[in-house]
Structure formats: C-alpha cells, structure tokens
PDB file of C-alpha atoms and ligand atoms in Angstrom:
ATOM      1  CA  MET A   1      14.501   7.308  29.772  1.00  0.00           C
ATOM      2  CA  LYS A   2      14.650   3.906  28.121  1.00  0.00           C
ATOM      3  CA  GLN A   3      13.194   3.799  24.620  1.00  0.00           C
ATOM      4  CA  TYR A   4      12.314   0.669  22.700  1.00  0.00           C
ATOM      5  CA  ILE A   5      13.383   1.111  19.085  1.00  0.00           C
ATOM      6  CA  GLY A   6      13.948  -1.493  16.398  1.00  0.00           C
ATOM      7  CA  ALA A   7      13.292  -2.436  12.801  1.00  0.00           C
ATOM      8  CA  HIS A   8      11.634  -5.099  10.737  1.00  0.00           C
ATOM      9  CA  LEU A   9      14.093  -8.012  10.464  1.00  0.00           C
ATOM     10  CA  SER A  10      14.101 -11.152   8.374  1.00  0.00           C
ATOM     11  CA  VAL A  11      14.093 -14.332  10.437  1.00  0.00           C
ATOM     12  CA  GLY A  12      17.082 -15.635   8.470  1.00  0.00           C
ATOM     13  CA  LYS A  13      18.922 -18.252  10.542  1.00  0.00           C
ATOM     14  CA  GLY A  14      16.289 -18.375  13.249  1.00  0.00           C
ATOM     15  CA  TYR A  15      15.083 -16.493  16.296  1.00  0.00           C
ATOM     16  CA  GLU A  16      18.247 -16.344  18.387  1.00  0.00           C
ATOM     17  CA  ASP A  17      20.160 -15.084  15.356  1.00  0.00           C
ATOM     18  CA  MET A  18      17.519 -12.388  14.892  1.00  0.00           C
ATOM     19  CA  VAL A  19      17.975 -11.214  18.517  1.00  0.00           C
ATOM     20  CA  ASP A  20      21.772 -11.116  18.019  1.00  0.00           C
ATOM     21  CA  ARG A  21      21.405  -9.015  14.881  1.00  0.00           C
ATOM     22  CA  ALA A  22      18.986  -6.682  16.671  1.00  0.00           C
ATOM     23  CA  ILE A  23      21.511  -6.163  19.482  1.00  0.00           C
ATOM     24  CA  ASP A  24      24.220  -5.458  16.888  1.00  0.00           C
ATOM     25  CA  MET A  25      22.133  -2.698  15.327  1.00  0.00           C
ATOM     26  CA  GLY A  26      21.355  -1.007  18.642  1.00  0.00           C
ATOM     27  CA  ALA A  27      17.756  -2.231  18.757  1.00  0.00           C
ATOM     28  CA  ASN A  28      15.845  -3.390  21.833  1.00  0.00           C
ATOM     29  CA  THR A  29      12.689  -4.494  20.031  1.00  0.00           C
ATOM     30  CA  PHE A  30      12.012  -5.658  16.466  1.00  0.00           C
ATOM     31  CA  ALA A  31       9.384  -6.881  14.047  1.00  0.00           C
ATOM     32  CA  PHE A  32       9.449 -10.051  11.973  1.00  0.00           C
ATOM     33  CA  PHE A  33       7.277 -12.369   9.919  1.00  0.00           C
ATOM     34  CA  LEU A  34       6.485 -15.778  11.372  1.00  0.00           C
ATOM     35  CA  ARG A  35       6.226 -17.131   7.809  1.00  0.00           C
ATOM     36  CA  ASN A  36       6.964 -16.041   4.252  1.00  0.00           C
ATOM     37  CA  PRO A  37       5.187 -12.636   4.071  1.00  0.00           C
ATOM     38  CA  ARG A  38       3.707 -13.347   0.650  1.00  0.00           C
ATOM     39  CA  GLY A  39       1.969 -16.446   1.959  1.00  0.00           C
ATOM     40  CA  GLY A  40       3.310 -19.922   2.537  1.00  0.00           C
ATOM     41  CA  SER A  41       3.780 -21.931   5.673  1.00  0.00           C
ATOM     42  CA  ALA A  42       5.387 -21.210   9.015  1.00  0.00           C
ATOM     43  CA  ARG A  43       9.028 -22.064   9.680  1.00  0.00           C
ATOM     44  CA  ALA A  44       9.632 -25.493  11.165  1.00  0.00           C
ATOM     45  CA  LEU A  45       9.193 -25.285  14.922  1.00  0.00           C
ATOM     46  CA  ASP A  46      12.555 -25.120  16.730  1.00  0.00           C
ATOM     47  CA  VAL A  47      11.691 -24.923  20.418  1.00  0.00           C
ATOM     48  CA  ASP A  48      15.335 -24.810  21.460  1.00  0.00           C
ATOM     49  CA  ASP A  49      16.024 -21.786  19.239  1.00  0.00           C
ATOM     50  CA  LEU A  50      12.909 -20.003  20.524  1.00  0.00           C
ATOM     51  CA  GLU A  51      13.908 -20.686  24.128  1.00  0.00           C
ATOM     52  CA  LYS A  52      17.408 -19.287  23.553  1.00  0.00           C
ATOM     53  CA  ALA A  53      15.886 -16.219  21.884  1.00  0.00           C
ATOM     54  CA  ARG A  54      13.521 -15.714  24.832  1.00  0.00           C
ATOM     55  CA  GLU A  55      16.387 -15.886  27.347  1.00  0.00           C
ATOM     56  CA  LYS A  56      18.419 -13.353  25.388  1.00  0.00           C
ATOM     57  CA  LEU A  57      15.484 -10.981  25.037  1.00  0.00           C
ATOM     58  CA  GLU A  58      15.132 -11.054  28.810  1.00  0.00           C
ATOM     59  CA  LYS A  59      18.833 -10.693  29.508  1.00  0.00           C
ATOM     60  CA  TYR A  60      19.137  -7.662  27.218  1.00  0.00           C
ATOM     61  CA  GLU A  61      15.877  -6.149  28.523  1.00  0.00           C
ATOM     62  CA  PHE A  62      14.088  -5.942  25.201  1.00  0.00           C
ATOM     63  CA  GLY A  63      10.681  -4.369  24.968  1.00  0.00           C
ATOM     64  CA  PRO A  64       7.782  -6.331  23.486  1.00  0.00           C
ATOM     65  CA  LEU A  65       8.369  -7.727  19.987  1.00  0.00           C
ATOM     66  CA  VAL A  66       5.919  -6.805  17.237  1.00  0.00           C
ATOM     67  CA  ALA A  67       5.409  -9.779  14.909  1.00  0.00           C
ATOM     68  CA  HIS A  68       3.760  -8.962  11.570  1.00  0.00           C
ATOM     69  CA  ALA A  69       1.091 -11.066   9.874  1.00  0.00           C
ATOM     70  CA  PRO A  70       1.563 -11.911   6.166  1.00  0.00           C
ATOM     71  CA  TYR A  71       0.577  -9.137   3.743  1.00  0.00           C
ATOM     72  CA  THR A  72      -1.608 -11.551   1.818  1.00  0.00           C
ATOM     73  CA  MET A  73      -3.780 -12.261   4.853  1.00  0.00           C
ATOM     74  CA  ASN A  74      -7.236 -10.787   4.236  1.00  0.00           C
ATOM     75  CA  PRO A  75     -10.077 -11.834   6.530  1.00  0.00           C
ATOM     76  CA  ALA A  76     -12.382  -9.438   4.620  1.00  0.00           C
ATOM     77  CA  GLY A  77     -11.745 -11.147   1.272  1.00  0.00           C
ATOM     78  CA  ASN A  78     -14.404 -12.427  -1.096  1.00  0.00           C
ATOM     79  CA  LYS A  79     -12.706 -15.674  -2.114  1.00  0.00           C
ATOM     80  CA  GLU A  80     -12.878 -18.910  -0.199  1.00  0.00           C
ATOM     81  CA  SER A  81      -9.132 -19.602  -0.590  1.00  0.00           C
ATOM     82  CA  VAL A  82      -8.266 -16.156   0.799  1.00  0.00           C
ATOM     83  CA  LEU A  83     -10.511 -16.637   3.839  1.00  0.00           C
ATOM     84  CA  VAL A  84      -9.142 -20.124   4.474  1.00  0.00           C
ATOM     85  CA  PHE A  85      -5.582 -18.778   4.414  1.00  0.00           C
ATOM     86  CA  ALA A  86      -6.483 -15.979   6.854  1.00  0.00           C
ATOM     87  CA  GLU A  87      -7.990 -18.498   9.233  1.00  0.00           C
ATOM     88  CA  LEU A  88      -4.966 -20.773   9.089  1.00  0.00           C
ATOM     89  CA  ALA A  89      -2.246 -18.118   9.087  1.00  0.00           C
ATOM     90  CA  MET A  90      -3.272 -16.201  12.210  1.00  0.00           C
ATOM     91  CA  SER A  91      -4.091 -19.382  14.165  1.00  0.00           C
ATOM     92  CA  GLU A  92      -0.685 -20.889  13.410  1.00  0.00           C
ATOM     93  CA  ASP A  93       1.155 -17.621  13.981  1.00  0.00           C
ATOM     94  CA  LEU A  94      -0.512 -17.077  17.360  1.00  0.00           C
ATOM     95  CA  ASP A  95       0.315 -20.649  18.389  1.00  0.00           C
ATOM     96  CA  ARG A  96       3.954 -20.015  17.474  1.00  0.00           C
ATOM     97  CA  LEU A  97       4.045 -16.691  19.328  1.00  0.00           C
ATOM     98  CA  GLU A  98       3.131 -18.456  22.574  1.00  0.00           C
ATOM     99  CA  TYR A  99       6.852 -19.298  22.741  1.00  0.00           C
ATOM    100  CA  LEU A 100       7.618 -15.567  22.959  1.00  0.00           C
ATOM    101  CA  PRO A 101       5.177 -14.475  25.686  1.00  0.00           C
ATOM    102  CA  GLY A 102       4.176 -10.819  25.891  1.00  0.00           C
ATOM    103  CA  SER A 103       4.682 -10.201  22.166  1.00  0.00           C
ATOM    104  CA  TYR A 104       2.378  -8.307  19.854  1.00  0.00           C
ATOM    105  CA  TYR A 105       0.939  -9.701  16.634  1.00  0.00           C
ATOM    106  CA  ASN A 106       0.221  -6.893  14.216  1.00  0.00           C
ATOM    107  CA  PHE A 107      -1.984  -7.336  11.149  1.00  0.00           C
ATOM    108  CA  HIS A 108      -3.520  -5.281   8.350  1.00  0.00           C
ATOM    109  CA  PRO A 109      -7.256  -5.512   9.094  1.00  0.00           C
ATOM    110  CA  GLY A 110      -8.064  -6.318   5.477  1.00  0.00           C
ATOM    111  CA  SER A 111      -9.509  -5.062   2.196  1.00  0.00           C
ATOM    112  CA  HIS A 112     -13.223  -5.377   1.601  1.00  0.00           C
ATOM    113  CA  VAL A 113     -12.749  -5.801  -2.173  1.00  0.00           C
ATOM    114  CA  ARG A 114     -15.886  -3.792  -3.049  1.00  0.00           C
ATOM    115  CA  GLN A 115     -18.124  -5.684  -0.630  1.00  0.00           C
ATOM    116  CA  GLY A 116     -18.471  -2.391   1.251  1.00  0.00           C
ATOM    117  CA  ILE A 117     -16.838  -1.074   4.407  1.00  0.00           C
ATOM    118  CA  GLU A 118     -19.577  -2.411   6.684  1.00  0.00           C
ATOM    119  CA  THR A 119     -19.304  -5.955   5.350  1.00  0.00           C
ATOM    120  CA  GLY A 120     -15.532  -5.648   5.701  1.00  0.00           C
ATOM    121  CA  ILE A 121     -15.805  -4.554   9.323  1.00  0.00           C
ATOM    122  CA  THR A 122     -18.239  -7.389  10.098  1.00  0.00           C
ATOM    123  CA  LEU A 123     -16.019 -10.041   8.474  1.00  0.00           C
ATOM    124  CA  ILE A 124     -12.923  -8.784  10.329  1.00  0.00           C
ATOM    125  CA  SER A 125     -14.764  -8.623  13.673  1.00  0.00           C
ATOM    126  CA  GLU A 126     -16.193 -12.144  13.376  1.00  0.00           C
ATOM    127  CA  TYR A 127     -12.761 -13.418  12.361  1.00  0.00           C
ATOM    128  CA  LEU A 128     -11.101 -11.818  15.379  1.00  0.00           C
ATOM    129  CA  LYS A 129     -13.705 -13.282  17.720  1.00  0.00           C
ATOM    130  CA  ARG A 130     -12.745 -16.735  16.434  1.00  0.00           C
ATOM    131  CA  MET A 131      -9.006 -16.032  16.584  1.00  0.00           C
ATOM    132  CA  LEU A 132      -9.107 -14.661  20.122  1.00  0.00           C
ATOM    133  CA  ASP A 133     -11.286 -17.433  21.497  1.00  0.00           C
ATOM    134  CA  ARG A 134      -8.343 -19.083  23.295  1.00  0.00           C
ATOM    135  CA  PRO A 135      -5.966 -18.209  26.115  1.00  0.00           C
ATOM    136  CA  LEU A 136      -3.152 -16.074  24.675  1.00  0.00           C
ATOM    137  CA  LYS A 137       0.136 -14.720  25.983  1.00  0.00           C
ATOM    138  CA  SER A 138       0.260 -12.202  23.134  1.00  0.00           C
ATOM    139  CA  THR A 139      -1.891  -9.261  22.060  1.00  0.00           C
ATOM    140  CA  VAL A 140      -3.272  -8.886  18.527  1.00  0.00           C
ATOM    141  CA  LEU A 141      -2.903  -5.394  17.048  1.00  0.00           C
ATOM    142  CA  LEU A 142      -4.938  -3.837  14.256  1.00  0.00           C
ATOM    143  CA  GLU A 143      -2.668  -1.633  12.120  1.00  0.00           C
ATOM    144  CA  THR A 144      -3.821   1.825  11.060  1.00  0.00           C
ATOM    145  CA  MET A 145      -3.884   1.767   7.251  1.00  0.00           C
ATOM    146  CA  ALA A 146      -3.189   4.298   4.480  1.00  0.00           C
ATOM    147  CA  GLY A 147      -6.515   3.654   2.763  1.00  0.00           C
ATOM    148  CA  LYS A 148      -5.118   2.221  -0.456  1.00  0.00           C
ATOM    149  CA  GLY A 149      -7.776   0.540  -2.607  1.00  0.00           C
ATOM    150  CA  THR A 150     -10.502  -0.867  -0.376  1.00  0.00           C
ATOM    151  CA  GLU A 151      -8.398  -1.145   2.797  1.00  0.00           C
ATOM    152  CA  VAL A 152     -10.301  -1.153   6.062  1.00  0.00           C
ATOM    153  CA  GLY A 153      -8.742   0.769   8.947  1.00  0.00           C
ATOM    154  CA  SER A 154      -7.660   4.116   7.505  1.00  0.00           C
ATOM    155  CA  ARG A 155     -10.095   5.918   9.836  1.00  0.00           C
ATOM    156  CA  PHE A 156      -9.851   5.579  13.598  1.00  0.00           C
ATOM    157  CA  GLU A 157     -13.642   5.097  13.608  1.00  0.00           C
ATOM    158  CA  GLU A 158     -13.334   1.851  11.620  1.00  0.00           C
ATOM    159  CA  LEU A 159     -10.827   0.376  14.079  1.00  0.00           C
ATOM    160  CA  ALA A 160     -12.972   1.523  17.012  1.00  0.00           C
ATOM    161  CA  THR A 161     -16.001  -0.267  15.564  1.00  0.00           C
ATOM    162  CA  ILE A 162     -14.043  -3.504  15.153  1.00  0.00           C
ATOM    163  CA  ILE A 163     -12.678  -3.292  18.719  1.00  0.00           C
ATOM    164  CA  LYS A 164     -16.173  -2.689  20.084  1.00  0.00           C
ATOM    165  CA  LYS A 165     -17.675  -5.574  18.119  1.00  0.00           C
ATOM    166  CA  VAL A 166     -14.937  -8.023  19.158  1.00  0.00           C
ATOM    167  CA  ASP A 167     -15.182  -6.940  22.805  1.00  0.00           C
ATOM    168  CA  ARG A 168     -11.907  -8.515  23.938  1.00  0.00           C
ATOM    169  CA  ASP A 169     -10.049  -5.621  25.560  1.00  0.00           C
ATOM    170  CA  ASP A 170      -7.492  -7.938  27.097  1.00  0.00           C
ATOM    171  CA  SER A 171      -6.152  -9.266  23.807  1.00  0.00           C
ATOM    172  CA  LEU A 172      -6.803  -6.610  21.144  1.00  0.00           C
ATOM    173  CA  GLY A 173      -5.003  -3.310  20.525  1.00  0.00           C
ATOM    174  CA  VAL A 174      -3.786  -0.957  17.804  1.00  0.00           C
ATOM    175  CA  CYS A 175      -0.433  -0.365  16.083  1.00  0.00           C
ATOM    176  CA  LEU A 176      -0.141   3.150  14.666  1.00  0.00           C
ATOM    177  CA  ASP A 177       1.883   3.486  11.445  1.00  0.00           C
ATOM    178  CA  THR A 178       3.043   7.084  10.903  1.00  0.00           C
ATOM    179  CA  CYS A 179       3.352   6.695   7.106  1.00  0.00           C
ATOM    180  CA  HIS A 180      -0.114   5.191   6.917  1.00  0.00           C
ATOM    181  CA  ILE A 181      -1.969   7.757   9.038  1.00  0.00           C
ATOM    182  CA  HIS A 182      -0.206  10.595   7.196  1.00  0.00           C
ATOM    183  CA  GLU A 183      -1.331   9.139   3.870  1.00  0.00           C
ATOM    184  CA  ALA A 184      -4.787   8.541   5.313  1.00  0.00           C
ATOM    185  CA  GLY A 185      -4.998  12.294   5.936  1.00  0.00           C
ATOM    186  CA  TYR A 186      -4.044  12.759   9.602  1.00  0.00           C
ATOM    187  CA  ASN A 187      -1.738  15.711  10.296  1.00  0.00           C
ATOM    188  CA  LEU A 188       1.375  14.571  12.172  1.00  0.00           C
ATOM    189  CA  GLN A 189       2.562  18.165  12.512  1.00  0.00           C
ATOM    190  CA  ASP A 190      -0.221  18.451  15.059  1.00  0.00           C
ATOM    191  CA  ILE A 191       0.380  15.216  16.947  1.00  0.00           C
ATOM    192  CA  ASP A 192      -1.509  16.430  20.036  1.00  0.00           C
ATOM    193  CA  SER A 193      -4.727  16.747  18.026  1.00  0.00           C
ATOM    194  CA  VAL A 194      -4.200  13.381  16.338  1.00  0.00           C
ATOM    195  CA  LEU A 195      -3.740  11.684  19.717  1.00  0.00           C
ATOM    196  CA  GLN A 196      -6.720  13.514  21.166  1.00  0.00           C
ATOM    197  CA  GLU A 197      -8.828  12.233  18.280  1.00  0.00           C
ATOM    198  CA  PHE A 198      -7.389   8.736  18.728  1.00  0.00           C
ATOM    199  CA  ASP A 199      -8.274   8.884  22.412  1.00  0.00           C
ATOM    200  CA  GLU A 200     -11.821  10.103  21.796  1.00  0.00           C
ATOM    201  CA  VAL A 201     -12.555   7.616  19.020  1.00  0.00           C
ATOM    202  CA  ILE A 202     -10.613   4.480  20.050  1.00  0.00           C
ATOM    203  CA  GLY A 203      -9.036   5.164  23.448  1.00  0.00           C
ATOM    204  CA  LEU A 204      -5.289   5.643  23.929  1.00  0.00           C
ATOM    205  CA  GLN A 205      -5.147   2.603  26.217  1.00  0.00           C
ATOM    206  CA  TYR A 206      -5.482   0.466  23.055  1.00  0.00           C
ATOM    207  CA  LEU A 207      -2.372   1.963  21.426  1.00  0.00           C
ATOM    208  CA  LYS A 208       0.409  -0.595  21.941  1.00  0.00           C
ATOM    209  CA  ALA A 209       3.042  -0.039  19.226  1.00  0.00           C
ATOM    210  CA  ILE A 210       4.231   2.464  16.600  1.00  0.00           C
ATOM    211  CA  HIS A 211       5.557   1.864  13.085  1.00  0.00           C
ATOM    212  CA  ILE A 212       7.859   4.843  12.656  1.00  0.00           C
ATOM    213  CA  ASN A 213       8.193   5.578   8.925  1.00  0.00           C
ATOM    214  CA  ASP A 214       8.449   8.587   6.679  1.00  0.00           C
ATOM    215  CA  SER A 215       6.246   8.769   3.562  1.00  0.00           C
ATOM    216  CA  LYS A 216       7.021   9.398  -0.105  1.00  0.00           C
ATOM    217  CA  ASN A 217       3.634  11.037  -0.618  1.00  0.00           C
ATOM    218  CA  PRO A 218       1.811  14.153   0.546  1.00  0.00           C
ATOM    219  CA  ARG A 219      -0.756  13.910   3.311  1.00  0.00           C
ATOM    220  CA  GLY A 220      -3.953  12.173   2.200  1.00  0.00           C
ATOM    221  CA  ALA A 221      -2.394  10.417  -0.831  1.00  0.00           C
ATOM    222  CA  ARG A 222      -3.666   6.984   0.315  1.00  0.00           C
ATOM    223  CA  LYS A 223      -0.919   5.151  -1.604  1.00  0.00           C
ATOM    224  CA  ASP A 224       1.186   3.638   1.201  1.00  0.00           C
ATOM    225  CA  ARG A 225       4.741   4.346   0.073  1.00  0.00           C
ATOM    226  CA  HIS A 226       7.255   4.321   2.919  1.00  0.00           C
ATOM    227  CA  GLU A 227      10.351   6.559   2.879  1.00  0.00           C
ATOM    228  CA  LEU A 228      13.603   6.790   4.863  1.00  0.00           C
ATOM    229  CA  LEU A 229      13.274   8.922   7.996  1.00  0.00           C
ATOM    230  CA  GLY A 230      13.684  12.612   7.272  1.00  0.00           C
ATOM    231  CA  GLU A 231      13.648  12.148   3.501  1.00  0.00           C
ATOM    232  CA  GLY A 232       9.917  12.157   2.979  1.00  0.00           C
ATOM    233  CA  GLU A 233       6.843  14.305   3.441  1.00  0.00           C
ATOM    234  CA  ILE A 234       6.581  13.749   7.204  1.00  0.00           C
ATOM    235  CA  GLY A 235      10.071  14.943   8.111  1.00  0.00           C
ATOM    236  CA  TRP A 236      12.258  14.768  11.214  1.00  0.00           C
ATOM    237  CA  ASP A 237      10.355  17.265  13.340  1.00  0.00           C
ATOM    238  CA  SER A 238       7.117  15.291  13.240  1.00  0.00           C
ATOM    239  CA  ILE A 239       8.919  11.959  13.563  1.00  0.00           C
ATOM    240  CA  ILE A 240      10.746  13.076  16.710  1.00  0.00           C
ATOM    241  CA  GLY A 241       7.500  14.618  17.928  1.00  0.00           C
ATOM    242  CA  VAL A 242       5.942  11.141  17.805  1.00  0.00           C
ATOM    243  CA  LEU A 243       8.975   9.388  19.298  1.00  0.00           C
ATOM    244  CA  THR A 244       9.263  11.713  22.289  1.00  0.00           C
ATOM    245  CA  HIS A 245       5.570  12.377  22.936  1.00  0.00           C
ATOM    246  CA  PRO A 246       4.764  11.803  26.647  1.00  0.00           C
ATOM    247  CA  GLN A 247       1.806   9.599  25.677  1.00  0.00           C
ATOM    248  CA  LEU A 248       3.813   7.507  23.199  1.00  0.00           C
ATOM    249  CA  ARG A 249       7.468   7.306  24.245  1.00  0.00           C
ATOM    250  CA  HIS A 250       7.054   4.165  26.383  1.00  0.00           C
ATOM    251  CA  LEU A 251       5.802   2.150  23.364  1.00  0.00           C
ATOM    252  CA  PRO A 252       7.889  -0.043  21.029  1.00  0.00           C
ATOM    253  CA  PHE A 253       8.871   1.845  17.834  1.00  0.00           C
ATOM    254  CA  ILE A 254       9.487  -0.211  14.702  1.00  0.00           C
ATOM    255  CA  LEU A 255      11.162   1.062  11.529  1.00  0.00           C
ATOM    256  CA  GLU A 256       9.773  -0.164   8.201  1.00  0.00           C
ATOM    257  CA  THR A 257      11.680   2.270   6.036  1.00  0.00           C
ATOM    258  CA  PRO A 258      13.023   1.186   2.618  1.00  0.00           C
ATOM    259  CA  GLN A 259      16.507   0.312   3.917  1.00  0.00           C
ATOM    260  CA  THR A 260      18.355  -2.308   1.939  1.00  0.00           C
ATOM    261  CA  THR A 261      20.738  -3.353   4.741  1.00  0.00           C
ATOM    262  CA  GLU A 262      20.529  -3.906   8.483  1.00  0.00           C
ATOM    263  CA  LYS A 263      23.437  -1.483   8.841  1.00  0.00           C
ATOM    264  CA  GLY A 264      21.128   1.140   7.360  1.00  0.00           C
ATOM    265  CA  TYR A 265      18.551   0.399  10.028  1.00  0.00           C
ATOM    266  CA  GLY A 266      21.278   0.622  12.674  1.00  0.00           C
ATOM    267  CA  ALA A 267      22.127   4.132  11.473  1.00  0.00           C
ATOM    268  CA  GLU A 268      18.482   5.204  11.561  1.00  0.00           C
ATOM    269  CA  ILE A 269      18.040   3.786  15.075  1.00  0.00           C
ATOM    270  CA  ALA A 270      21.161   5.646  16.240  1.00  0.00           C
ATOM    271  CA  GLU A 271      19.813   8.852  14.703  1.00  0.00           C
ATOM    272  CA  LEU A 272      16.462   8.399  16.438  1.00  0.00           C
ATOM    273  CA  ARG A 273      18.177   7.838  19.788  1.00  0.00           C
ATOM    274  CA  LYS A 274      20.449  10.850  19.300  1.00  0.00           C
ATOM    275  CA  ARG A 275      17.658  13.218  18.290  1.00  0.00           C
ATOM    276  CA  SER A 276      15.268  12.094  21.033  1.00  0.00           C
ATOM    277  CA  ALA A 277      17.983  12.283  23.737  1.00  0.00           C
ATOM    278  CA  ARG A 278      18.130  16.050  23.123  1.00  0.00           C
ATOM    279  CA  ILE A 279      14.498  16.254  24.163  1.00  0.00           C
ATOM    280  CA  LEU A 280      13.956  13.514  26.754  1.00  0.00           C
TER     281      LEU A 280
HETATM  282 FE1   FE B 301       2.095  -3.368   8.211  1.00  0.00          FE
HETATM  283 FE1   FE B 302       3.350  -0.620   9.082  1.00  0.00          FE
HETATM  284 ZN1   ZN B 303       2.791   0.407   4.727  1.00  0.00          ZN
END
C-alpha cells in the first residue's frame, strides 16, 4: 500500500524547490515552517512559486503536507507580546496555507507558565475559536507534547478538553509525536493500548498526522529530546509498529530526527519503507 513519509525541510529557495528536494529524498509528504521558527515574519508571498509547488504535489501524488507553527508561539503565555505574536503568527500562517489546500497546520498547544493547566487550556481554546472563525482549506492540528516545563498537551485528556471547548470538528485535529508521547509516559511497545486510550479519550477520527521520531530518554522523562530512528529508547520494533498499524498507516508520517543533512533523512525514509514493506 502507498505510505506517506517525509521529513521536516527548510523552505530554502522556496516552495517548488522544497517539493523537488522532497522527491529527491524519496518523500511524498513533508513538514516546513512558514516563517523563521524562532519568531519573525513570514516569507514574502510568491504566488507563482506556490502554484508551481501545488501542481507538482498533485502530479507526484503527495499526501497532505504538515506545516509547523513557530516554536515560540504560545497562546497560553502570560506576556502581552507573546500573546500578540501568537495571534499574528497563526493568522498569517493560515492565510498563507490557503495556497496549499488540504494541508495541515501543526502547533504546540502552549505552555501555561505557572498560570495552571486549566487557565492554559482555556487560553488555548479561546485562541483557537478566534483562529478558526473563518473558512479554511487546511486543518489545524494540536501536537501531543512531552510535558517539558509547563507544556499543555502531554495527556490525551488535555487535548480532548481543548477540542471539546473549541467545538470545530471540521477544522481541528491532532498530530501524534512518538518521541513526545513516549517521554510523556505512554508505552509505544503496546501501541494497541495507546490507540485504544486515544480513541476513548479523544477519538481516533481526530488523529491526522504522525511525527515519527525516536527519543534519547527513557519513557516518562518529559524532556523532549529527539533521536535518530532505531538509536534511541523507542527502537525500531515500536517505530515500525506505529508505521504499519492498520489504524495509522494511511496517515502522513514526518521525521523530525536530529539529522544534519537531507541525505540523512533520505536514508531514514528508505529504511522506513524497506522495513514496513516486509509487513504491509
Ligand atoms: Fe513539534
Ligand atoms: Fe513533533
Ligand atoms: Zn519535540
């Protein structure tokens, strides 16, 4: 069966160039930042480049892309400047993503910075209601988090509460990060139980994308340190278990491993395809 696998790419020379590089590395989906990940403004709008990218994505039958919000975006922050940036960044990013219809926009729900988990959840939910109050050709995804510091979203229950409060099933989903849920304490060796819990608490219909990473830390460490596939505490067996699971294998899988080159990502993608072909 066809599997959508890719990695996080830098926009570099633009969108069409990014699609070309993805094809070169054997990917048929990818993730990218719409702006400098540490903050800053969006790239200048190049409609022609976006149109060429869109045509190529169609021609090469890519799965949905999974754009990533800036790391500094925190709608649960306690500083005015932080909240203003969150408001601006997602609005602009979603406007830009309209040129790539059917894409996902993944974001870290936020850190409540000692305002308490409930305040955090309320701030994030109100924010999403504002962000999603417009017609959209993309779907916003809440990422499952490792639980570092005061991060919101390391328990499925927290994401479920946000989804319920926002009440926009058509434009809100979840991106599951294997490194993060492992570090949050979920046991990937027993993927069936994890997915059953996900289904009971959130609902599997909300699961739209997977970040497929190994982890440097033991289960429950809550530190969020990604590792190359097979070289960390999750290991190949669990990784392939996720990739080939009947309830997951149709989703886009994005690598965010600490590769230093795109060639490295290409090798990991090839390895994933080889190992899953033995099973599928
Ligand atoms: Fe992320
Ligand atoms: Fe991730
Ligand atoms: Zn991470």
